[in-house]
PDB file of N, CA, C and O in Angstrom:
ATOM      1  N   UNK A  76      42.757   8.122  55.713  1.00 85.00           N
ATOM      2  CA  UNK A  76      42.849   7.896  54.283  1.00 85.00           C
ATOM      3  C   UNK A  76      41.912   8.850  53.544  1.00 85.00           C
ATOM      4  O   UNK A  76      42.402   9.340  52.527  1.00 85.00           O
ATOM      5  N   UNK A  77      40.967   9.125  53.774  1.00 86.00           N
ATOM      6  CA  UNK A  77      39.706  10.186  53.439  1.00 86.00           C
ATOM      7  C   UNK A  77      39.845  11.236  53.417  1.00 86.00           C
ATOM      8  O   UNK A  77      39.202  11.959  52.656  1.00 86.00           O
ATOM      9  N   UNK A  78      40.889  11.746  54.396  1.00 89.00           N
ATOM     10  CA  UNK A  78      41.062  13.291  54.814  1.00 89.00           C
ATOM     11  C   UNK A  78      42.633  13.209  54.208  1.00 89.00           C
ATOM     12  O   UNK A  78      43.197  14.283  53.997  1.00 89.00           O
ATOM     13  N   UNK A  79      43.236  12.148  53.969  1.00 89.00           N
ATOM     14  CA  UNK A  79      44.612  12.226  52.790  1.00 89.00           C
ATOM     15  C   UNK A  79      45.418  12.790  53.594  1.00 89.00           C
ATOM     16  O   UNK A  79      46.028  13.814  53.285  1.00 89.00           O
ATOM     17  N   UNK A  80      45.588  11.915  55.292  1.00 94.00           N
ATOM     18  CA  UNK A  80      46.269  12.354  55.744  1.00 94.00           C
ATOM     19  C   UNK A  80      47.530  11.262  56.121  1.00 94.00           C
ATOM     20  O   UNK A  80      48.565  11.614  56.687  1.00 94.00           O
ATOM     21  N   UNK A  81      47.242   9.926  55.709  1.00 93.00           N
ATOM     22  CA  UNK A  81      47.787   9.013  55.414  1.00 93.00           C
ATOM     23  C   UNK A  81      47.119   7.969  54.076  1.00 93.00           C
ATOM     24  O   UNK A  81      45.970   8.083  53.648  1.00 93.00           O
ATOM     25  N   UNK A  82      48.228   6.885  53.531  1.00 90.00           N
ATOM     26  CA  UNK A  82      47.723   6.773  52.164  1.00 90.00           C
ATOM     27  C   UNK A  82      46.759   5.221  52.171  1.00 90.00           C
ATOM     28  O   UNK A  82      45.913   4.769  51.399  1.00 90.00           O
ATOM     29  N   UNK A  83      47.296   4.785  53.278  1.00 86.00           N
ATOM     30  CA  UNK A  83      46.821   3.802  53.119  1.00 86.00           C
ATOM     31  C   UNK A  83      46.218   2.831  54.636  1.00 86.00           C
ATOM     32  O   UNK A  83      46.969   2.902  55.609  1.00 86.00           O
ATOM     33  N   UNK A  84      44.983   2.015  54.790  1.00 82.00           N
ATOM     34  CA  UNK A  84      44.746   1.692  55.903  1.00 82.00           C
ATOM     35  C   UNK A  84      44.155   0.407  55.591  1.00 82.00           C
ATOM     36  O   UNK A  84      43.663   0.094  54.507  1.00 82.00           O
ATOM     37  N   UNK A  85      44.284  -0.656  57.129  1.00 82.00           N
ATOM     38  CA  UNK A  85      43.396  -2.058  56.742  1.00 82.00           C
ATOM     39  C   UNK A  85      42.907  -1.693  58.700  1.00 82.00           C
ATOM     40  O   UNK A  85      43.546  -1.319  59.683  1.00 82.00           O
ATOM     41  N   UNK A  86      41.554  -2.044  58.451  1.00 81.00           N
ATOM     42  CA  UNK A  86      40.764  -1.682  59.647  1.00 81.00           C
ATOM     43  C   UNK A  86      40.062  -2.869  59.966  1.00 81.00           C
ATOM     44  O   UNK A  86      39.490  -3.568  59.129  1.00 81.00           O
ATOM     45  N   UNK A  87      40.127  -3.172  61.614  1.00 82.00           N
ATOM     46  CA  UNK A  87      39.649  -4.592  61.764  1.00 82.00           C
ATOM     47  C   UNK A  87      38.649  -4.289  62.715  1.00 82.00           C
ATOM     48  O   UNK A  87      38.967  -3.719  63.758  1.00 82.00           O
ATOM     49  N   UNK A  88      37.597  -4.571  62.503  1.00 80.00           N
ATOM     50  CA  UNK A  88      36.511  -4.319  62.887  1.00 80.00           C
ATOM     51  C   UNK A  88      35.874  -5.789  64.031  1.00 80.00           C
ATOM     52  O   UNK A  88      35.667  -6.946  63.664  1.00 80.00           O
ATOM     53  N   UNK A  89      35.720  -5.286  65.247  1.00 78.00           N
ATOM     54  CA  UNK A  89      34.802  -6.425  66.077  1.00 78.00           C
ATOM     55  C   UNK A  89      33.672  -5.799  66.924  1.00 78.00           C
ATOM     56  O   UNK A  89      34.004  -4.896  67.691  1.00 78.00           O
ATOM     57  N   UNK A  90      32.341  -6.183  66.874  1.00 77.00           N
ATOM     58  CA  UNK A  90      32.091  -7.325  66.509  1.00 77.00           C
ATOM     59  C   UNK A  90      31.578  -6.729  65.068  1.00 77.00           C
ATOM     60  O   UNK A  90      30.947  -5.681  65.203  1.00 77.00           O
ATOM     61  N   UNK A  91      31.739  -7.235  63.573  1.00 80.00           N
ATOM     62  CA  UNK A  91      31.538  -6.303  62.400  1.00 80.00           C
ATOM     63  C   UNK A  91      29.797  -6.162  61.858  1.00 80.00           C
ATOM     64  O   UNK A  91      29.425  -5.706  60.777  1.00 80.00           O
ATOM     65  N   UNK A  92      28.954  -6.683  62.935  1.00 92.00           N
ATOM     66  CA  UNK A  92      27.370  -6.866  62.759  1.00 92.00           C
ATOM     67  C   UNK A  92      27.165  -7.592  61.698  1.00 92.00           C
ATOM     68  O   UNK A  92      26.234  -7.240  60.974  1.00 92.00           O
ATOM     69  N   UNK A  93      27.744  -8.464  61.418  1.00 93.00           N
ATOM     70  CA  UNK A  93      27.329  -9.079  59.288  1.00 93.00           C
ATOM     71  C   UNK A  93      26.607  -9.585  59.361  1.00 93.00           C
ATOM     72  O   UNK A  93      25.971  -9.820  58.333  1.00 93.00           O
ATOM     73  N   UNK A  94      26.131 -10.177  60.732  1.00 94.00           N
ATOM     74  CA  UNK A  94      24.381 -10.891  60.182  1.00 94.00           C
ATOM     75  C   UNK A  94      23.524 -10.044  60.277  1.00 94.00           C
ATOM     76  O   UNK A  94      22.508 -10.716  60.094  1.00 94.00           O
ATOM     77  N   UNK A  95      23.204  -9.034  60.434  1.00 96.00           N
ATOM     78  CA  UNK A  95      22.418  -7.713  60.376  1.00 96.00           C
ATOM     79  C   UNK A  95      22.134  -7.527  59.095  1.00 96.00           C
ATOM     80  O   UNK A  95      22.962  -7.034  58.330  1.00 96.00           O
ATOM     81  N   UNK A  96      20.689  -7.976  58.633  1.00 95.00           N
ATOM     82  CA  UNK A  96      20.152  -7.559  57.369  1.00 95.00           C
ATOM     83  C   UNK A  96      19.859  -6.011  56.923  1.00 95.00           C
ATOM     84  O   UNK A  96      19.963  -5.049  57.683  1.00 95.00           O
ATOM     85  N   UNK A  97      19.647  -5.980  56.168  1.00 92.00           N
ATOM     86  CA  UNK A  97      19.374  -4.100  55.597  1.00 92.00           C
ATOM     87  C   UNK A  97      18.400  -3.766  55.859  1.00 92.00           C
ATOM     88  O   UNK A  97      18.006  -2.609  55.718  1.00 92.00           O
ATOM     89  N   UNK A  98      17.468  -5.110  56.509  1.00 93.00           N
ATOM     90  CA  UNK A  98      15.517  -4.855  56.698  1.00 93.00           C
ATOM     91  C   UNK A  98      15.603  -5.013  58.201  1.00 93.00           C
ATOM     92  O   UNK A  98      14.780  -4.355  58.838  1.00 93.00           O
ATOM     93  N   UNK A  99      16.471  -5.783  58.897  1.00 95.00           N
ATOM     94  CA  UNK A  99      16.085  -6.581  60.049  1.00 95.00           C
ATOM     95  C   UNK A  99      17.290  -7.480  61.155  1.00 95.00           C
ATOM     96  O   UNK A  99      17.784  -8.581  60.911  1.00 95.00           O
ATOM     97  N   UNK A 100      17.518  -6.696  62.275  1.00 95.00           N
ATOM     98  CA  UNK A 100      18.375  -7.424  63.057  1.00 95.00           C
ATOM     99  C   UNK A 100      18.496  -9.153  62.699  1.00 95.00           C
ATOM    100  O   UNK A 100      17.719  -9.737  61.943  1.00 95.00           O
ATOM    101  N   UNK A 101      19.535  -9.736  63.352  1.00 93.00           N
ATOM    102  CA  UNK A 101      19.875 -11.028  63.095  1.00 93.00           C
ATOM    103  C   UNK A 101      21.141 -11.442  63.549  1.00 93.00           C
ATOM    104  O   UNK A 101      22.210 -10.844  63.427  1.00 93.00           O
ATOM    105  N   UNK A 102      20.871 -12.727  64.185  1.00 90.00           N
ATOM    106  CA  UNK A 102      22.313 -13.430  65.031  1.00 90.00           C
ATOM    107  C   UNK A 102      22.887 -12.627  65.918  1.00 90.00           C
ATOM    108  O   UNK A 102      24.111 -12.501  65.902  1.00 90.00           O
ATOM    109  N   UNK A 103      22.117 -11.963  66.821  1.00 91.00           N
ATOM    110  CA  UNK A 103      22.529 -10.967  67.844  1.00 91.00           C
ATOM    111  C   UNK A 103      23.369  -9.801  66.989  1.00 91.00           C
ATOM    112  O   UNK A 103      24.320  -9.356  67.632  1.00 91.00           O
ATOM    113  N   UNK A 104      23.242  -9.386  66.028  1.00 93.00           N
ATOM    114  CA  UNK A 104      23.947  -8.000  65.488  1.00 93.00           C
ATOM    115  C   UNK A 104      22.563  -7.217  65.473  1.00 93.00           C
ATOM    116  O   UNK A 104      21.447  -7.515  65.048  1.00 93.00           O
ATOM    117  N   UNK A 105      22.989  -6.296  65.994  1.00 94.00           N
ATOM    118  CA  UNK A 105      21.198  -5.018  65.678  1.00 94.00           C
ATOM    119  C   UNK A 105      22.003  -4.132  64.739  1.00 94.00           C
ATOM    120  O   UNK A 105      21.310  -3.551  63.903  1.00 94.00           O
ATOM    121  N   UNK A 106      23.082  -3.938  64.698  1.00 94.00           N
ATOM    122  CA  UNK A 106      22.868  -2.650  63.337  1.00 94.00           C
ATOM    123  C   UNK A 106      24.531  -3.375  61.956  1.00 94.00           C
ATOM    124  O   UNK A 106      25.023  -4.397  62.433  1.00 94.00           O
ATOM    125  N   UNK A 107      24.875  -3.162  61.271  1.00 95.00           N
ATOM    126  CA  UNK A 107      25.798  -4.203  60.266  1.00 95.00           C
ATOM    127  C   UNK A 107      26.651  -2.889  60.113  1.00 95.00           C
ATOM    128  O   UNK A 107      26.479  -1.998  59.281  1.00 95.00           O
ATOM    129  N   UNK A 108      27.826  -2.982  61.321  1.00 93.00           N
ATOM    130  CA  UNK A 108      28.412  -1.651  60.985  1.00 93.00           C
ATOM    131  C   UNK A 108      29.668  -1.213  60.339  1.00 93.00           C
ATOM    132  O   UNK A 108      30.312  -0.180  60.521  1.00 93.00           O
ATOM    133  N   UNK A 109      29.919  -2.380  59.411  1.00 92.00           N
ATOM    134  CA  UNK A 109      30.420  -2.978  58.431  1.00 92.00           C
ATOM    135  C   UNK A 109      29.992  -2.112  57.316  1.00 92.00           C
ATOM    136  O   UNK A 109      30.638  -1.341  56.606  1.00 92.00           O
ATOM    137  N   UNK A 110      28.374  -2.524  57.345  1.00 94.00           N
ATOM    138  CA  UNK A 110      27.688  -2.270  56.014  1.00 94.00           C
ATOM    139  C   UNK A 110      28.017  -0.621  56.076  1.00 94.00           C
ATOM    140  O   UNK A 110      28.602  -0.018  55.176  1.00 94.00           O
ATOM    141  N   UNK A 111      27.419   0.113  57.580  1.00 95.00           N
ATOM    142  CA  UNK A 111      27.411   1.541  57.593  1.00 95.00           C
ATOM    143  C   UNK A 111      28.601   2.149  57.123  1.00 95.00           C
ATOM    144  O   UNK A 111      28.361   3.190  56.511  1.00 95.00           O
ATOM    145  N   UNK A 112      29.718   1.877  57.193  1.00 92.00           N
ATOM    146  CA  UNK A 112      31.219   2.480  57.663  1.00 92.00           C
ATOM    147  C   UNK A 112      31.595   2.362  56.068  1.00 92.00           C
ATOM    148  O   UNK A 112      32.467   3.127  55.655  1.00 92.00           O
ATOM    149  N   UNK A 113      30.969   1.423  55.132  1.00 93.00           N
ATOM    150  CA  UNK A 113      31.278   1.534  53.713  1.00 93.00           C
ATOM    151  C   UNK A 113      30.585   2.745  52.746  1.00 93.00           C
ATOM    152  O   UNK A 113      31.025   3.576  51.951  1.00 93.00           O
ATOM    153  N   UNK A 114      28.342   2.114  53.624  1.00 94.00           N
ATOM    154  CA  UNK A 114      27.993   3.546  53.081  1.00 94.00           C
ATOM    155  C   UNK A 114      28.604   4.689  53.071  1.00 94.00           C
ATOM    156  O   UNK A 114      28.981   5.380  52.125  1.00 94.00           O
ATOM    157  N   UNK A 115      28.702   4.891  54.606  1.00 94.00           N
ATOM    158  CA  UNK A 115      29.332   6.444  54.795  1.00 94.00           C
ATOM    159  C   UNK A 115      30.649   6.871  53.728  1.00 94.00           C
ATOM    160  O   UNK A 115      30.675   7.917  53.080  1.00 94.00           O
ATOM    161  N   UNK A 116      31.615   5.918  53.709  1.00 91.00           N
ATOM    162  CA  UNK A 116      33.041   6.145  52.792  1.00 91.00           C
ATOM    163  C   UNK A 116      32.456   6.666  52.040  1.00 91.00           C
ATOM    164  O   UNK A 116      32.790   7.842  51.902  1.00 91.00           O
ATOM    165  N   UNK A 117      31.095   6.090  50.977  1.00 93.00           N
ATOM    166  CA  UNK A 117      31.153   6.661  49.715  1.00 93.00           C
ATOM    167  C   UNK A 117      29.978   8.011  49.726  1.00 93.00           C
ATOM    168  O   UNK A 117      29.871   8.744  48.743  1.00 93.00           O
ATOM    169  N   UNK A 118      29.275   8.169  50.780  1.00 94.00           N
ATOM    170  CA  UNK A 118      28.214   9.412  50.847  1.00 94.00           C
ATOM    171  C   UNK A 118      28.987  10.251  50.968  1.00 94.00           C
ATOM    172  O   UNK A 118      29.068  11.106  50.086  1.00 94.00           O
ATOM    173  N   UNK A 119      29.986  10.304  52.328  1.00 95.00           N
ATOM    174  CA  UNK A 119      30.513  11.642  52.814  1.00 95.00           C
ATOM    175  C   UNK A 119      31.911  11.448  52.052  1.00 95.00           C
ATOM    176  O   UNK A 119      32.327  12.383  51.368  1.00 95.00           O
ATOM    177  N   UNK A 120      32.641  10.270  52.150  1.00 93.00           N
ATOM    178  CA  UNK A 120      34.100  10.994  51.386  1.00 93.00           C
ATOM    179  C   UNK A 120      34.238  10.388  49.910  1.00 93.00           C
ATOM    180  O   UNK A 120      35.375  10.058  49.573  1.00 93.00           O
ATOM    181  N   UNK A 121      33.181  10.206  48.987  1.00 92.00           N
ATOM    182  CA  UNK A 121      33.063  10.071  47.742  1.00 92.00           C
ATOM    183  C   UNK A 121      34.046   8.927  47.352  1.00 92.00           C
ATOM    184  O   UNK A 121      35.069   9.271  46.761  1.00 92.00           O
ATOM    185  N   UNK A 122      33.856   7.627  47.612  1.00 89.00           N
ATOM    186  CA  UNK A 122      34.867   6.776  47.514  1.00 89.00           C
ATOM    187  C   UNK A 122      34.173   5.500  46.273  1.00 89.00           C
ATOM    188  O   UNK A 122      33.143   4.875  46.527  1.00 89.00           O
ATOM    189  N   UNK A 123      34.813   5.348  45.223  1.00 89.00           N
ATOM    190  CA  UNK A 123      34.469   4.933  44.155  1.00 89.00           C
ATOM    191  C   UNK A 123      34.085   3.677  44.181  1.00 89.00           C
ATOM    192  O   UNK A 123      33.124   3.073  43.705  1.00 89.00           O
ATOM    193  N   UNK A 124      35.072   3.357  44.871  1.00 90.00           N
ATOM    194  CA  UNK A 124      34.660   1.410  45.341  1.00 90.00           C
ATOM    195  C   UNK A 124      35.459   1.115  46.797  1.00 90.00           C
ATOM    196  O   UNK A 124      36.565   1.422  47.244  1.00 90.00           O
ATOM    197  N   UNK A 125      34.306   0.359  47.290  1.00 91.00           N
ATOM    198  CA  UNK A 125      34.824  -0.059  48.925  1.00 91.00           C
ATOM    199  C   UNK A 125      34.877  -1.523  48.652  1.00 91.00           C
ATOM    200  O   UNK A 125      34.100  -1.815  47.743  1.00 91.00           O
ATOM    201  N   UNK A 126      35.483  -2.466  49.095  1.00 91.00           N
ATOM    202  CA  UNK A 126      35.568  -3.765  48.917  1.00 91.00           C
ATOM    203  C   UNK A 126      35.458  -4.729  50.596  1.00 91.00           C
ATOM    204  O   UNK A 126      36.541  -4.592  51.165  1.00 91.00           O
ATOM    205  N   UNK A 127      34.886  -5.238  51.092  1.00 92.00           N
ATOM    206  CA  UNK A 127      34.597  -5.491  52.812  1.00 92.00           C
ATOM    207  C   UNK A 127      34.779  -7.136  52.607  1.00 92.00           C
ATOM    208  O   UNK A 127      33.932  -7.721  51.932  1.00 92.00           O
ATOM    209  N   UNK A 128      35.896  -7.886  53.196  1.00 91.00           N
ATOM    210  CA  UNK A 128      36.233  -8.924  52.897  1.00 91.00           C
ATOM    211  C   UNK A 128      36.236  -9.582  54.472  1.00 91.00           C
ATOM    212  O   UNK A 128      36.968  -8.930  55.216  1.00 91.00           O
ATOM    213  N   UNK A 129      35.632 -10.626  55.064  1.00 90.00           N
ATOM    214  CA  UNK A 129      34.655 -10.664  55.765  1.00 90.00           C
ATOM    215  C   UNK A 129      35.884 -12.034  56.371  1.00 90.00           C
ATOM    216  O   UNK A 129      36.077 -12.951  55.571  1.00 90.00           O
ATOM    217  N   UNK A 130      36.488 -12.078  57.469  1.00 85.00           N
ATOM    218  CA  UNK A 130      37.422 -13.282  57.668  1.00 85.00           C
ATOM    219  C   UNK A 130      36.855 -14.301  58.704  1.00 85.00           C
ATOM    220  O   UNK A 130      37.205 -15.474  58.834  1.00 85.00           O
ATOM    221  N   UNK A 131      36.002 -13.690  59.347  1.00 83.00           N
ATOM    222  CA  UNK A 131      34.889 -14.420  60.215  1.00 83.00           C
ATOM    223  C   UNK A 131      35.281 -16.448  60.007  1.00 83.00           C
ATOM    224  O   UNK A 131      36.162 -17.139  59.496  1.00 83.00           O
ATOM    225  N   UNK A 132      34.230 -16.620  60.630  1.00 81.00           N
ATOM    226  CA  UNK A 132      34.682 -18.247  60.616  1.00 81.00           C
ATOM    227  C   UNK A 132      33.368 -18.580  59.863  1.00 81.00           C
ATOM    228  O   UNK A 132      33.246 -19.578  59.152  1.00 81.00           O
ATOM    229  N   UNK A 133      32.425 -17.688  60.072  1.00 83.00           N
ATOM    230  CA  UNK A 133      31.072 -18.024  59.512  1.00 83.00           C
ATOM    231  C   UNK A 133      30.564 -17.152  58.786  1.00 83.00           C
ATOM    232  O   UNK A 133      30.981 -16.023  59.041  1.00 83.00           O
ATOM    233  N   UNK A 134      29.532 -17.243  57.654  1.00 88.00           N
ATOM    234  CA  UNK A 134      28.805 -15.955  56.694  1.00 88.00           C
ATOM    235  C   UNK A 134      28.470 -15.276  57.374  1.00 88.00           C
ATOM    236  O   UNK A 134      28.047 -15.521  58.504  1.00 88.00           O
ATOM    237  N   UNK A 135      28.608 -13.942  56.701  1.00 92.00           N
ATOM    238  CA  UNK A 135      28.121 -12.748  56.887  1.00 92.00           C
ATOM    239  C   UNK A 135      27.134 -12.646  56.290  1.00 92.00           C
ATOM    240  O   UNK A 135      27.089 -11.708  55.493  1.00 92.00           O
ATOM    241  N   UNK A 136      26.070 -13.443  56.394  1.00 93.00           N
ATOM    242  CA  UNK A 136      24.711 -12.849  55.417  1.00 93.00           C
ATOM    243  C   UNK A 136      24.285 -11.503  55.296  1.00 93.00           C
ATOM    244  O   UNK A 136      24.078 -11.200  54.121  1.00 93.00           O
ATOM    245  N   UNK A 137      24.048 -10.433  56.254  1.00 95.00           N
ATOM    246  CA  UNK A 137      23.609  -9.407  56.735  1.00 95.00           C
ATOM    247  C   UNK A 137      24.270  -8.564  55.101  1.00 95.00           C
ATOM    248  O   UNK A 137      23.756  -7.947  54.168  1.00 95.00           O
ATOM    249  N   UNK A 138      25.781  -9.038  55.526  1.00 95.00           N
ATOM    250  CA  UNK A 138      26.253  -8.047  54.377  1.00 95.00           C
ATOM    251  C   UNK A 138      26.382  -8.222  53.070  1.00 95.00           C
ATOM    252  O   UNK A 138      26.248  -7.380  52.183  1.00 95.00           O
ATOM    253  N   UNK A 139      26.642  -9.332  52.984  1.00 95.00           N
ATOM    254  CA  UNK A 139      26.359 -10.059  51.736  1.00 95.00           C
ATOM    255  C   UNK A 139      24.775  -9.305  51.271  1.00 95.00           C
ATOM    256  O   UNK A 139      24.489  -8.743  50.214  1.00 95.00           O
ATOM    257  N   UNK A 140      24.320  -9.433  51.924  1.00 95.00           N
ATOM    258  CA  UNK A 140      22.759  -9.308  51.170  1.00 95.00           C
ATOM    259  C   UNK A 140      22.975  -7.561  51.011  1.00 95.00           C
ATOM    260  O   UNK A 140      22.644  -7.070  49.931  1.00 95.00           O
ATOM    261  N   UNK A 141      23.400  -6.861  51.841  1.00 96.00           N
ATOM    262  CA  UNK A 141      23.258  -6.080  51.925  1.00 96.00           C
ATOM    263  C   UNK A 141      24.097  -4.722  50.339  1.00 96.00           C
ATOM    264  O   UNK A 141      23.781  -3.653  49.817  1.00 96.00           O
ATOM    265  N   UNK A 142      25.367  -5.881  50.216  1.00 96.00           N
ATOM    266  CA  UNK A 142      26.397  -5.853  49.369  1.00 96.00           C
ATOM    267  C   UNK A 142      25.573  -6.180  48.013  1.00 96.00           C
ATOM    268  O   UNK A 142      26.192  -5.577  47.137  1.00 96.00           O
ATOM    269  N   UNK A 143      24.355  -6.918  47.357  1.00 94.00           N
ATOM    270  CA  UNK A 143      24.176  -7.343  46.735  1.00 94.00           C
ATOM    271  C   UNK A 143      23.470  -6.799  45.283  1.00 94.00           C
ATOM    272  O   UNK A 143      23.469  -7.284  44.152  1.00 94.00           O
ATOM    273  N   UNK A 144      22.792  -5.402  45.924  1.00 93.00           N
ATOM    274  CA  UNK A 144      22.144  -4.898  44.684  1.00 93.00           C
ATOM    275  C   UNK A 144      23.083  -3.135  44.402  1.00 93.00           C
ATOM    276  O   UNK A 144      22.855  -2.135  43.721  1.00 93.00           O
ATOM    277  N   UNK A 145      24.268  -3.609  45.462  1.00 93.00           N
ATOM    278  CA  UNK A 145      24.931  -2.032  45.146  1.00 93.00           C
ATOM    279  C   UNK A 145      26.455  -1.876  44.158  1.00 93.00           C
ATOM    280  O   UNK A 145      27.479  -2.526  44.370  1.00 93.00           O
ATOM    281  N   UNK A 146      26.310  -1.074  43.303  1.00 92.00           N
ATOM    282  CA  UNK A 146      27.242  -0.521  42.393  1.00 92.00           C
ATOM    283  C   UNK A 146      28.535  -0.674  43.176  1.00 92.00           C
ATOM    284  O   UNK A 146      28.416  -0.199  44.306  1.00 92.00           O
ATOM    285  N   UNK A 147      29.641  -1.151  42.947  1.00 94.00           N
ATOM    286  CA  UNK A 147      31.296  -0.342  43.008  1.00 94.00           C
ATOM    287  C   UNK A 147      31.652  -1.232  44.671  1.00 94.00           C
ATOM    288  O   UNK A 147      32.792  -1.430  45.091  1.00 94.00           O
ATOM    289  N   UNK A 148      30.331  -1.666  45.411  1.00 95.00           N
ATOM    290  CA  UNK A 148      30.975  -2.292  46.552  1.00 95.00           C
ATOM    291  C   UNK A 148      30.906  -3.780  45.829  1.00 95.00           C
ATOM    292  O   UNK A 148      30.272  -4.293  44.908  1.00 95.00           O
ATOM    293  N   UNK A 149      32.295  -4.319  47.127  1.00 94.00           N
ATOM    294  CA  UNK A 149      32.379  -5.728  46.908  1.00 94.00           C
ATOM    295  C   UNK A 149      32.420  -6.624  48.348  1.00 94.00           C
ATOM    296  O   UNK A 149      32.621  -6.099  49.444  1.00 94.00           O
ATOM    297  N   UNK A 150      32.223  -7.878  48.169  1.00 94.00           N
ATOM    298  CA  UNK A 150      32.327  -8.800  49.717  1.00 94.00           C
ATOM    299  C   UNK A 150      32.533  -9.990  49.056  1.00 94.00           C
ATOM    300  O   UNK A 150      31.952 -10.569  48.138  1.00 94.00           O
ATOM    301  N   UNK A 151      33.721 -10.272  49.898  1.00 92.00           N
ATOM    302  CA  UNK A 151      33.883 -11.639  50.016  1.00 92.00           C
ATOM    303  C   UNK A 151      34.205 -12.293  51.392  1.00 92.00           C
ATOM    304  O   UNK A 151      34.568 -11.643  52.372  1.00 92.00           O
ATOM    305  N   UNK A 152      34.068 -13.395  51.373  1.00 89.00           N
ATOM    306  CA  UNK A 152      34.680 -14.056  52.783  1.00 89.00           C
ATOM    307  C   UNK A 152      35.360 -15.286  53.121  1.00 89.00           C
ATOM    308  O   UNK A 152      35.788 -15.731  52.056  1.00 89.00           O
ATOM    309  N   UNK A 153      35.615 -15.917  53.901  1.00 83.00           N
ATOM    310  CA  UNK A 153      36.731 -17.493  53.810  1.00 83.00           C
ATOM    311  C   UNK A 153      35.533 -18.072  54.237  1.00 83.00           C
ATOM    312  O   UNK A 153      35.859 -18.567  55.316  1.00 83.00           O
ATOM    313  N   UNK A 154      34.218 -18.346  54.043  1.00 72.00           N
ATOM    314  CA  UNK A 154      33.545 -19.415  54.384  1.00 72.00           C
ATOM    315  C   UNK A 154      32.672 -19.860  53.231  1.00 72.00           C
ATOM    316  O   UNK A 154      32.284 -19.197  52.268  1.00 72.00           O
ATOM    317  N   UNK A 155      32.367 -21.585  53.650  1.00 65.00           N
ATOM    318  CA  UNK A 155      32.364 -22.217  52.374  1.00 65.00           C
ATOM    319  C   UNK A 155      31.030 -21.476  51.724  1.00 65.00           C
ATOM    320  O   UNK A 155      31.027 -21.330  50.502  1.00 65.00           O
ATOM    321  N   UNK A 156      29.820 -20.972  52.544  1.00 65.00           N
ATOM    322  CA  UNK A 156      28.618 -20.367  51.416  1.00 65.00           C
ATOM    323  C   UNK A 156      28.339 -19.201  51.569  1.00 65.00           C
ATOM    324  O   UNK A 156      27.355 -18.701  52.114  1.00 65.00           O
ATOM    325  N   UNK A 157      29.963 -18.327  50.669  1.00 67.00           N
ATOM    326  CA  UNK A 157      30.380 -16.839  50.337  1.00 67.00           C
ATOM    327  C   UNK A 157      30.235 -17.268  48.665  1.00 67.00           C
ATOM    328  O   UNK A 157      30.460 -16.430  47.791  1.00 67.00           O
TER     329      UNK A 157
END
């Protein structure tokens, strides 16, 4: 999708690290590569808004928090304290 070599993609990510804080491992995730794979979209292929919708059975705190003080990204998830 980045390199506009197809238009459109949904990418399922396991295991997606979401309890991985931005300061500090957590719930057996050491790095939130969720969180990384959005940074990167918008450092290297200039992507205006990433949206990371989290289907897990349980919060993603890691990203949530991580999601929380940044411009143009969004998170949501199907659990009840999203």
């Amino acid at each position: 999708v980045c390199r506009k070599k197809i238009v459109n993609a949904f990418c399922v990510i396991r295991p997606p690290g979401h309890h991985a804080e931005p300061e500090r491992s957590m719930g057996f995730c050491l790095f939130n590569s969720v969180a990384i794979g959005a940074a990167h979209a918008k450092e290297v292929f200039g992507m205006d808004r990433v949206a990371i919708v989290d289907i897990d059975v349980h919060h993603g705190n890691g990203t949530q928090a991580w999601v929380e003080d940044k411009k143009n990204f969004f998170y949501s998830c199907f659990e009840s304290k999203c």
